[in-house]
mmCIF file of C-alpha atoms and ligand atoms in Angstrom:
data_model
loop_
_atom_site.group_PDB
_atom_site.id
_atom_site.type_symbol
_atom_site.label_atom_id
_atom_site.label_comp_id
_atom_site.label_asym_id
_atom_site.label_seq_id
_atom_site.Cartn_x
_atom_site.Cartn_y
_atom_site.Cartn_z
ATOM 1 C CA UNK A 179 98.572 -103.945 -86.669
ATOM 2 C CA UNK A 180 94.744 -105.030 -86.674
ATOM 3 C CA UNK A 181 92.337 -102.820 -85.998
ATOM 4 C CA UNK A 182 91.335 -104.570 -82.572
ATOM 5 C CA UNK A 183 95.188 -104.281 -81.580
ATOM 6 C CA UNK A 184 95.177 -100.653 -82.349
ATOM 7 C CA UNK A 185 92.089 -100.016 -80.135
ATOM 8 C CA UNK A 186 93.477 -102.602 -77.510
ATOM 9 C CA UNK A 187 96.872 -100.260 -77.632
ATOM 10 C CA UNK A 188 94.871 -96.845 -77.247
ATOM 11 C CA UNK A 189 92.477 -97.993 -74.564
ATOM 12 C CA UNK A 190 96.140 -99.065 -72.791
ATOM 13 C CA UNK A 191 97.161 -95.481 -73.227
ATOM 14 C CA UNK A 192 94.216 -93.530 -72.307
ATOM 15 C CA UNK A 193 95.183 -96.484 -69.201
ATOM 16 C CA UNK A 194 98.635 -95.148 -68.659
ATOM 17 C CA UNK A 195 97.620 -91.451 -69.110
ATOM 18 C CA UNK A 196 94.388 -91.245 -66.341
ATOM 19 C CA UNK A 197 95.951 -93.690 -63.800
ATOM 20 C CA UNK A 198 99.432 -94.000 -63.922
ATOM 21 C CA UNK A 199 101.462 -97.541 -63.142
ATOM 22 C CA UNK A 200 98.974 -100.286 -63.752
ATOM 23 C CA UNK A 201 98.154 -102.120 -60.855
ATOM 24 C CA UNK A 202 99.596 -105.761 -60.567
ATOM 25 C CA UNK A 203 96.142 -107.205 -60.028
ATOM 26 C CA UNK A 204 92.448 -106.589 -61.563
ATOM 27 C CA UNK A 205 89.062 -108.095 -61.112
ATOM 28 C CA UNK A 206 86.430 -108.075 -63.635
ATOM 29 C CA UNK A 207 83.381 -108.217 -60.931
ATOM 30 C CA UNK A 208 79.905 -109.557 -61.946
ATOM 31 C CA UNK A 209 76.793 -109.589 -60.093
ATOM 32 C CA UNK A 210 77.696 -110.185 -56.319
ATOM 33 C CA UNK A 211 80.963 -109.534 -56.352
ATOM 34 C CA UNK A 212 81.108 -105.870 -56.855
ATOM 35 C CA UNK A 213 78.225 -104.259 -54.055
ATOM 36 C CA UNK A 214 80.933 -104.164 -51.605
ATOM 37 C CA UNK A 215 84.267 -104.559 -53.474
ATOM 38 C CA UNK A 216 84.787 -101.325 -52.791
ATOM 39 C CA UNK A 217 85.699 -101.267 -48.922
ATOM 40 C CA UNK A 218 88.410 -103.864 -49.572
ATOM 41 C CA UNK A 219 90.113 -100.403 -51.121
ATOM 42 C CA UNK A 220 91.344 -97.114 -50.394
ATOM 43 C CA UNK A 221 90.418 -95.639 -54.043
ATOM 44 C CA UNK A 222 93.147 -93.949 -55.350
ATOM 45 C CA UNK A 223 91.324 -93.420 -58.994
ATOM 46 C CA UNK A 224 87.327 -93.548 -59.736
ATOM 47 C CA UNK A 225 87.113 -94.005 -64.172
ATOM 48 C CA UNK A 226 83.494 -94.116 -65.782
ATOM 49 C CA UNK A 227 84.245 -96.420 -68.647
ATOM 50 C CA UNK A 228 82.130 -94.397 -70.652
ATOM 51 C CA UNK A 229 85.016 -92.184 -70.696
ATOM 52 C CA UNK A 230 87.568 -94.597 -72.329
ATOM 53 C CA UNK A 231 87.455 -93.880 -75.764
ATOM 54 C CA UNK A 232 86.385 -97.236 -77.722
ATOM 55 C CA UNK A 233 85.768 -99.301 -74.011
ATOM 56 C CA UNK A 234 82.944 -101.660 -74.391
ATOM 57 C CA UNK A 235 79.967 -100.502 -72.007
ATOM 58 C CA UNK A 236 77.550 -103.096 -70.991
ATOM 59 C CA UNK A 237 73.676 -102.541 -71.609
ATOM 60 C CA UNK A 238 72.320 -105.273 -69.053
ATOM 61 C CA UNK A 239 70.320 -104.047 -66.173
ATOM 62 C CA UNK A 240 72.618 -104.665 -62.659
ATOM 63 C CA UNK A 241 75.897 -104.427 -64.583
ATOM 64 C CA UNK A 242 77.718 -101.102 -63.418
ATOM 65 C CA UNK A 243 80.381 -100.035 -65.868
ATOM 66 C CA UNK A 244 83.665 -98.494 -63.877
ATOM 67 C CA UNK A 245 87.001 -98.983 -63.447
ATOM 68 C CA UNK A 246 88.183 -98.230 -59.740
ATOM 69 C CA UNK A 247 92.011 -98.321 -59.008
ATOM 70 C CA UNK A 248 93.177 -98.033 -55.120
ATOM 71 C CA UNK A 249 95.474 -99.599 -52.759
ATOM 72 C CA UNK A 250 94.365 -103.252 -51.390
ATOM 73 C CA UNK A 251 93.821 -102.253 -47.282
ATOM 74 C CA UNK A 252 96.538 -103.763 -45.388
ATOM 75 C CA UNK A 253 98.595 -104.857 -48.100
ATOM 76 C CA UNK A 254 101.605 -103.266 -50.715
ATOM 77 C CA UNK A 255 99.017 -104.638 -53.591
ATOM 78 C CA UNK A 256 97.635 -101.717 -56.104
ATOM 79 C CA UNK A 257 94.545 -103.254 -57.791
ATOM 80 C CA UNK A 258 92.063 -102.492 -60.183
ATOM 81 C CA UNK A 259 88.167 -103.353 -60.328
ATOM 82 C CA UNK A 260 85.771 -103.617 -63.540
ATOM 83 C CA UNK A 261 82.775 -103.238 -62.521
ATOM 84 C CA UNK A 262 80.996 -104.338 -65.768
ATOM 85 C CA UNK A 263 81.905 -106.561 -69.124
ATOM 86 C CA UNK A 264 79.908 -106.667 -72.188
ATOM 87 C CA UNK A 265 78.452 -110.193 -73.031
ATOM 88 C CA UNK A 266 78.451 -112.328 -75.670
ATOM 89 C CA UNK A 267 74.613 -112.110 -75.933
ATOM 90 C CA UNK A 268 74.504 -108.539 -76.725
ATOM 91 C CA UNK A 269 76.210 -109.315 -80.107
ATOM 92 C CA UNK A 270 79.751 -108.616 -79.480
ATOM 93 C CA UNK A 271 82.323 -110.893 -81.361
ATOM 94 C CA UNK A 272 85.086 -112.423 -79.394
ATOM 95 C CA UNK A 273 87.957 -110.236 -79.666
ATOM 96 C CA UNK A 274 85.113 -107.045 -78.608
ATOM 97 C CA UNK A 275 84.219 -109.195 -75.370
ATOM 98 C CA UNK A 276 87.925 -109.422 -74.203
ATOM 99 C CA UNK A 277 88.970 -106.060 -75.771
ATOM 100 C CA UNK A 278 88.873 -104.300 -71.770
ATOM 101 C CA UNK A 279 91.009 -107.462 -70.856
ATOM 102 C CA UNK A 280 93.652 -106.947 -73.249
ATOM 103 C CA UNK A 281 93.913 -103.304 -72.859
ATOM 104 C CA UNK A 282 94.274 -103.968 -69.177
ATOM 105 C CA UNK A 283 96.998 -106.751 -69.430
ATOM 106 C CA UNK A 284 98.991 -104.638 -71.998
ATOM 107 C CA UNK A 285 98.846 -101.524 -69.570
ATOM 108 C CA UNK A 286 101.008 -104.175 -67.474
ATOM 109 C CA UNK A 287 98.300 -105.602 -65.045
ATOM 110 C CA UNK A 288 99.445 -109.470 -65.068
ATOM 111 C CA UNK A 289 96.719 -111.324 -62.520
ATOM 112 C CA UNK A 290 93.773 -111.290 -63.811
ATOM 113 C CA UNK A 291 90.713 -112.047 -61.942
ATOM 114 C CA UNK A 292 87.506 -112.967 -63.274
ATOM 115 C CA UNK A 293 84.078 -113.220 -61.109
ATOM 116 C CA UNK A 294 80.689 -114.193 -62.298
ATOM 117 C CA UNK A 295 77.344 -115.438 -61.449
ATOM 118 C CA UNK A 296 76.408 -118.971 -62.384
ATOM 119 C CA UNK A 297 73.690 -121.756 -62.025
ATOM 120 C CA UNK A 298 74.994 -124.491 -60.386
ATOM 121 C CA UNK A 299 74.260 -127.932 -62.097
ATOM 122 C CA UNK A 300 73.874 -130.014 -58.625
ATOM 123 C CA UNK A 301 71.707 -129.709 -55.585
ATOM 124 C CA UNK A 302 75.327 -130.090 -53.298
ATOM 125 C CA UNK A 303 76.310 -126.995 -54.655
ATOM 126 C CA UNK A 304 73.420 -124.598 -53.442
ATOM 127 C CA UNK A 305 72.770 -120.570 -53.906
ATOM 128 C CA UNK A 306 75.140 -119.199 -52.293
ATOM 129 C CA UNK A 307 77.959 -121.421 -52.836
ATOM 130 C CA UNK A 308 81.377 -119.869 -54.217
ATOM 131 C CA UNK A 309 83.110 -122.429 -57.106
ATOM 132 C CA UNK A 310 87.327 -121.348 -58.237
ATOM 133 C CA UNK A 311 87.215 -122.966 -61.942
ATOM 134 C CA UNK A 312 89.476 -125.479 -62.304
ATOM 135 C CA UNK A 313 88.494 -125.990 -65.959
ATOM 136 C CA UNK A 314 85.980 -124.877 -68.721
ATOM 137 C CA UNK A 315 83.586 -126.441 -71.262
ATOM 138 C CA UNK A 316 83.151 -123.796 -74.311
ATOM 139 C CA UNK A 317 79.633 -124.870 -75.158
ATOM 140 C CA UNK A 318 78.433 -121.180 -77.438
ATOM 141 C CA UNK A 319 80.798 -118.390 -76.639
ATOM 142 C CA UNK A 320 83.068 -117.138 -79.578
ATOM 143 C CA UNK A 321 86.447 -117.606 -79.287
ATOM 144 C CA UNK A 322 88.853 -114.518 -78.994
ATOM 145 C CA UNK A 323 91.616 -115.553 -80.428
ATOM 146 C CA UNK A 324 89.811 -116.006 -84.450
ATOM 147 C CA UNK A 325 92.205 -115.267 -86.874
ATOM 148 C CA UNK A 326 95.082 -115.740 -84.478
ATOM 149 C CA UNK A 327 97.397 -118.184 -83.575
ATOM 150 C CA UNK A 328 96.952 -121.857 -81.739
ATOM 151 C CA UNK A 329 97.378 -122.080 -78.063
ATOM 152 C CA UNK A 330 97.187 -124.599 -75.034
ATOM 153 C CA UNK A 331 94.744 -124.136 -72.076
ATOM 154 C CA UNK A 332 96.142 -126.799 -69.701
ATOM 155 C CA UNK A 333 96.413 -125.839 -66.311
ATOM 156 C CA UNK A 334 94.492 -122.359 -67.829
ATOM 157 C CA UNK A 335 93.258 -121.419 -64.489
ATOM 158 C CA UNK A 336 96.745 -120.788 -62.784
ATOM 159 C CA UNK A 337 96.636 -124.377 -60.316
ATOM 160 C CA UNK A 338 99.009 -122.472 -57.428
ATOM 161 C CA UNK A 339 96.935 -119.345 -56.879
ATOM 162 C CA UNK A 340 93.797 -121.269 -56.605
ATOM 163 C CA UNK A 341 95.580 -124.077 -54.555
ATOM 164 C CA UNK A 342 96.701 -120.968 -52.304
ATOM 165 C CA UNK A 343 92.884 -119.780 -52.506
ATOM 166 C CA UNK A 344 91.354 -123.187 -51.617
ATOM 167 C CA UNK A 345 94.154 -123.975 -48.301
ATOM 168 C CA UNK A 346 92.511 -120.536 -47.050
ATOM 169 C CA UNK A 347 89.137 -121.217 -47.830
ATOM 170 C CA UNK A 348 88.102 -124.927 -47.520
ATOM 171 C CA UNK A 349 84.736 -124.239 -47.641
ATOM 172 C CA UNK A 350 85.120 -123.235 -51.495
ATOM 173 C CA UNK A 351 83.998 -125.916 -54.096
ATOM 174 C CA UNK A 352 86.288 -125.630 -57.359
ATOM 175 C CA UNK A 353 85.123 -127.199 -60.516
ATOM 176 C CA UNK A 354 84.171 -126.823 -63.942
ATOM 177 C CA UNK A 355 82.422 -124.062 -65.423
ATOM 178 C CA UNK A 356 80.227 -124.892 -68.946
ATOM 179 C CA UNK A 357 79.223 -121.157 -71.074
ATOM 180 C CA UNK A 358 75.792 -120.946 -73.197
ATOM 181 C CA UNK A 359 75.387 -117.679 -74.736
ATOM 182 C CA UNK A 360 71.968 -116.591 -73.881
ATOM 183 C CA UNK A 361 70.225 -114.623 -73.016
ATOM 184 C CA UNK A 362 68.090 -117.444 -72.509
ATOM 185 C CA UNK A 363 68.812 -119.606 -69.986
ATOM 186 C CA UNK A 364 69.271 -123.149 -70.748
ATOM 187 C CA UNK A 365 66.892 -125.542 -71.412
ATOM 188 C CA UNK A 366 66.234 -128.591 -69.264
ATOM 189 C CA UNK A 367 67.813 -130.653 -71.814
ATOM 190 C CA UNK A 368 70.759 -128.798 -72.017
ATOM 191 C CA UNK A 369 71.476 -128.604 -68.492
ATOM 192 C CA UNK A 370 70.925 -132.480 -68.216
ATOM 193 C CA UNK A 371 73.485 -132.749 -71.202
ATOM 194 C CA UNK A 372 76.005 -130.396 -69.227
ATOM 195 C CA UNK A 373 75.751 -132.621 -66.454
ATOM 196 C CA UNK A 374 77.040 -135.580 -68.216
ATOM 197 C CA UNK A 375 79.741 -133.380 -69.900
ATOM 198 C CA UNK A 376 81.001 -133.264 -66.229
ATOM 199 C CA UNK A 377 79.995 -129.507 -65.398
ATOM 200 C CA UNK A 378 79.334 -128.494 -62.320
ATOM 201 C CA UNK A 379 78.333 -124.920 -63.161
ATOM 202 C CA UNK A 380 76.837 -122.830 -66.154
ATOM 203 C CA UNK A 381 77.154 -118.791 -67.318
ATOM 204 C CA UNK A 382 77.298 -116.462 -70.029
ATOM 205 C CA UNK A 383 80.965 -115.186 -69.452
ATOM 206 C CA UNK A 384 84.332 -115.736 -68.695
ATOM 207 C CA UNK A 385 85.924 -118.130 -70.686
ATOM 208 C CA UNK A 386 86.994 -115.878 -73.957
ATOM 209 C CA UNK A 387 88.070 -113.232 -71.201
ATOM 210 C CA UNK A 388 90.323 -116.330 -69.870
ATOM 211 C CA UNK A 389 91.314 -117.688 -72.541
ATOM 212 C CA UNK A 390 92.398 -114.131 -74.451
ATOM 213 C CA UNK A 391 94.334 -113.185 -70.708
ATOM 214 C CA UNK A 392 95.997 -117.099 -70.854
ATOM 215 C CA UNK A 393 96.698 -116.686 -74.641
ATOM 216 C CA UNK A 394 99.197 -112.813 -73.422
ATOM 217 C CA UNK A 395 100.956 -114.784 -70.522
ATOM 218 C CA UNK A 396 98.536 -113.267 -67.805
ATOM 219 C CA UNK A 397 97.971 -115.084 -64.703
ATOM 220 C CA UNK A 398 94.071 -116.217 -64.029
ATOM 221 C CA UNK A 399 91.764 -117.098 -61.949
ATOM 222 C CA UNK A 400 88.216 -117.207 -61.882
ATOM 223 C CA UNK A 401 85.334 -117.811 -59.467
ATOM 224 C CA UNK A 402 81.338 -118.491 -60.354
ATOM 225 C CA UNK A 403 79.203 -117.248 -57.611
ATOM 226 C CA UNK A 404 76.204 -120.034 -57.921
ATOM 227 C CA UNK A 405 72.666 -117.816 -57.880
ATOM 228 C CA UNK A 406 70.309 -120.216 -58.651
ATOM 229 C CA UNK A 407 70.019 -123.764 -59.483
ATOM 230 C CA UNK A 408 70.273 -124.476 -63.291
ATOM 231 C CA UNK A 409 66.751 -125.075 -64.899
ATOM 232 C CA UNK A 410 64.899 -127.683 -64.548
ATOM 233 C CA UNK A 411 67.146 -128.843 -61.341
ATOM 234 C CA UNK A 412 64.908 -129.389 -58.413
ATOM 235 C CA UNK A 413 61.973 -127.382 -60.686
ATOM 236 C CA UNK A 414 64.506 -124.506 -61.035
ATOM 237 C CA UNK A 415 63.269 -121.908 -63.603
ATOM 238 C CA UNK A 416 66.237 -119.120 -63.450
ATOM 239 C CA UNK A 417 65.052 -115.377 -63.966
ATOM 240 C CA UNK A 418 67.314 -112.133 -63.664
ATOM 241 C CA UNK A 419 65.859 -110.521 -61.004
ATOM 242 C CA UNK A 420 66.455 -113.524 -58.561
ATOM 243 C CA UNK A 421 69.913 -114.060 -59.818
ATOM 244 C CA UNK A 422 70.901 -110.152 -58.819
ATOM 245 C CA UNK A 423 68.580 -111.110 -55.279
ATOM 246 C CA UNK A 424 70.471 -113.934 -54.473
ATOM 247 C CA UNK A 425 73.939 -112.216 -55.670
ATOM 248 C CA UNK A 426 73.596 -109.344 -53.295
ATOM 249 C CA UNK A 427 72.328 -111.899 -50.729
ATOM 250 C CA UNK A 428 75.586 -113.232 -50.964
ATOM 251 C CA UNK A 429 78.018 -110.350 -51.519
ATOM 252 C CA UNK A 430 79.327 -110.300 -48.099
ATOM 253 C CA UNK A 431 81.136 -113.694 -48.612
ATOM 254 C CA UNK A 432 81.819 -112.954 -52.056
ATOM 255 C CA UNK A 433 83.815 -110.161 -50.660
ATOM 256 C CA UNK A 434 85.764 -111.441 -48.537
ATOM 257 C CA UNK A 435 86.744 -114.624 -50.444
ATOM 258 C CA UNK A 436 88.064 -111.733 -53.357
ATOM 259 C CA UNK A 437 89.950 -110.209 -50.838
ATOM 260 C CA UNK A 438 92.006 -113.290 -50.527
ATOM 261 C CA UNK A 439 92.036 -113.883 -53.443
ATOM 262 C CA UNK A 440 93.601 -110.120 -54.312
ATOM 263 C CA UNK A 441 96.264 -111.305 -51.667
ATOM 264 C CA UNK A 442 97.108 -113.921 -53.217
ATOM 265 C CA UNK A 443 97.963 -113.240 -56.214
ATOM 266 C CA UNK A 444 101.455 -112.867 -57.218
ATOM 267 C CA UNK A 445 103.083 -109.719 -58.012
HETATM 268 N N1 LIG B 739 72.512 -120.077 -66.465
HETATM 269 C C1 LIG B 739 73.360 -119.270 -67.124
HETATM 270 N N2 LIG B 739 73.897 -118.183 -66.590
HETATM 271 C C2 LIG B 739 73.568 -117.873 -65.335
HETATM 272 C C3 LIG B 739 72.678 -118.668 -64.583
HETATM 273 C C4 LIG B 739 72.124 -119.832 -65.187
HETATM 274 O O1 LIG B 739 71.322 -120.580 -64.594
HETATM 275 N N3 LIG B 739 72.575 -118.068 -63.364
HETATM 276 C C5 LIG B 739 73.361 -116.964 -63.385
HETATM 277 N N4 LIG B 739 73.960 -116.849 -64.578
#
């Protein structure tokens, strides 16, 4: 066994051993999506991921770092919520971005949900606006699987739970989500050339967490929260603090929209 598959199998252990039968659903909850994730729950099980021996922890400012098991209200679902990931742009490799991920999915969670904040790439998608991926563009972010074997992403984003997403939420926007590394934000340039690429949104995060979840058999979905327009759109020039604003700004939505989304996900 690698070394990365011994640590994904021990963090699935120390799993097993503080929390009992994984829940059939998690959610990996950036900025926005995690101020009030929380009262969709009754917590059952409250882990600092500090405590899980050889668990990433994120350094960024606004990126909390636990994992919260409970009981979905008003449903049979038992879920899970990350409240933090580590990013590409603090130096991890691939396999260390998704290594949370795996240990999850191998602990027997099987829907995986990912949630992130994004600048949209058009004025018709404002602040505010919620997008289900319906594709990616890998522009910087390593890939996961290195060393490991080939493997299709068609239809990556599972098409029936965000079809079932979409008939419940018409107001949603899906589309494609591009990934630069940063920490910078993009250039002008850049988001101009992501635009012709036929992206409708851009972020640090996701895709090797989607594509290492696709690669085990995991169901996935994923939805970009847009925070800001991309820069140079409309005179955009992104900065942190107004991305975490507008998130929280926006949680309430963000909320319920997971909620659903935690419904309808299959067990
Ligand atoms: N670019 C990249 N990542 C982001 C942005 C952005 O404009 N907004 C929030 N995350």
């Amino acid at each position: 066994m690698s070394n990365e598959k011994q640590l994904v199998a021990d963090i699935a252990q120390q799993l097993q051993t503080l929390a009992g039968v994984a829940p059939s659903v998690f959610a990996v909850l950036g900025s926005g999506w995690k101020e009030q994730a929380e009262s969709l729950i009754s917590v059952e099980q409250r882990i600092n991921l500090a405590d899980i021996n050889h668990w990433l922890m994120p350094a960024v400012a606004g990126h909390g770092a636990e994992l919260v098991v409970g009981q979905l209200i008003d449903s049979d679902k038992r879920v899970a919520f990350i409240t933090g990931r580590v990013h590409a742009y603090e130096g991890y490799s691939g396999a260390e971005l998704v290594r949370g991920v795996r240990a999850m999915i191998e602990w027997g969670a099987n829907n995986v949900l990912l949630l992130n904040a994004a600048g949209s790439l058009s004025e018709d998608m404002p602040p505010g606006t919620l997008m289900p991926l319906t594709d990616h563009i890998n522009y910087s972010l390593p890939n996961p699987l290195a060393g490991g074997d080939f493997v299709d992403l068609v239809d990556m984003y599972h098409p029936e739970w965000r079809a079932a997403l979409l008939e419940k939420c018409p107001e949603l926007t899906a589309g494609i989500y591009a990934a630069c590394i940063g920490p910078s934000y993009e250039t002008p340039a850049e988001v101009a050339m992501l635009q012709k690429m036929g992206a409708n949104a851009v972020g640090m995060s996701t895709i090797p967490e989607a594509i290492a979840a696709h690669a085990m058999g995991a169901r996935v979905m994923a939805i970009s929260m847009m925070t800001n327009l991309a820069a140079g759109i409309g005179g955009s020039r992104p900065n942190h603090q107004e991305v975490l604003d507008t998130a929280r700004n926006h949680a309430q939505k963000a909320t319920h929209t997971l909620q659903l989304a935690l419904n309808l996900a299959l067990n």
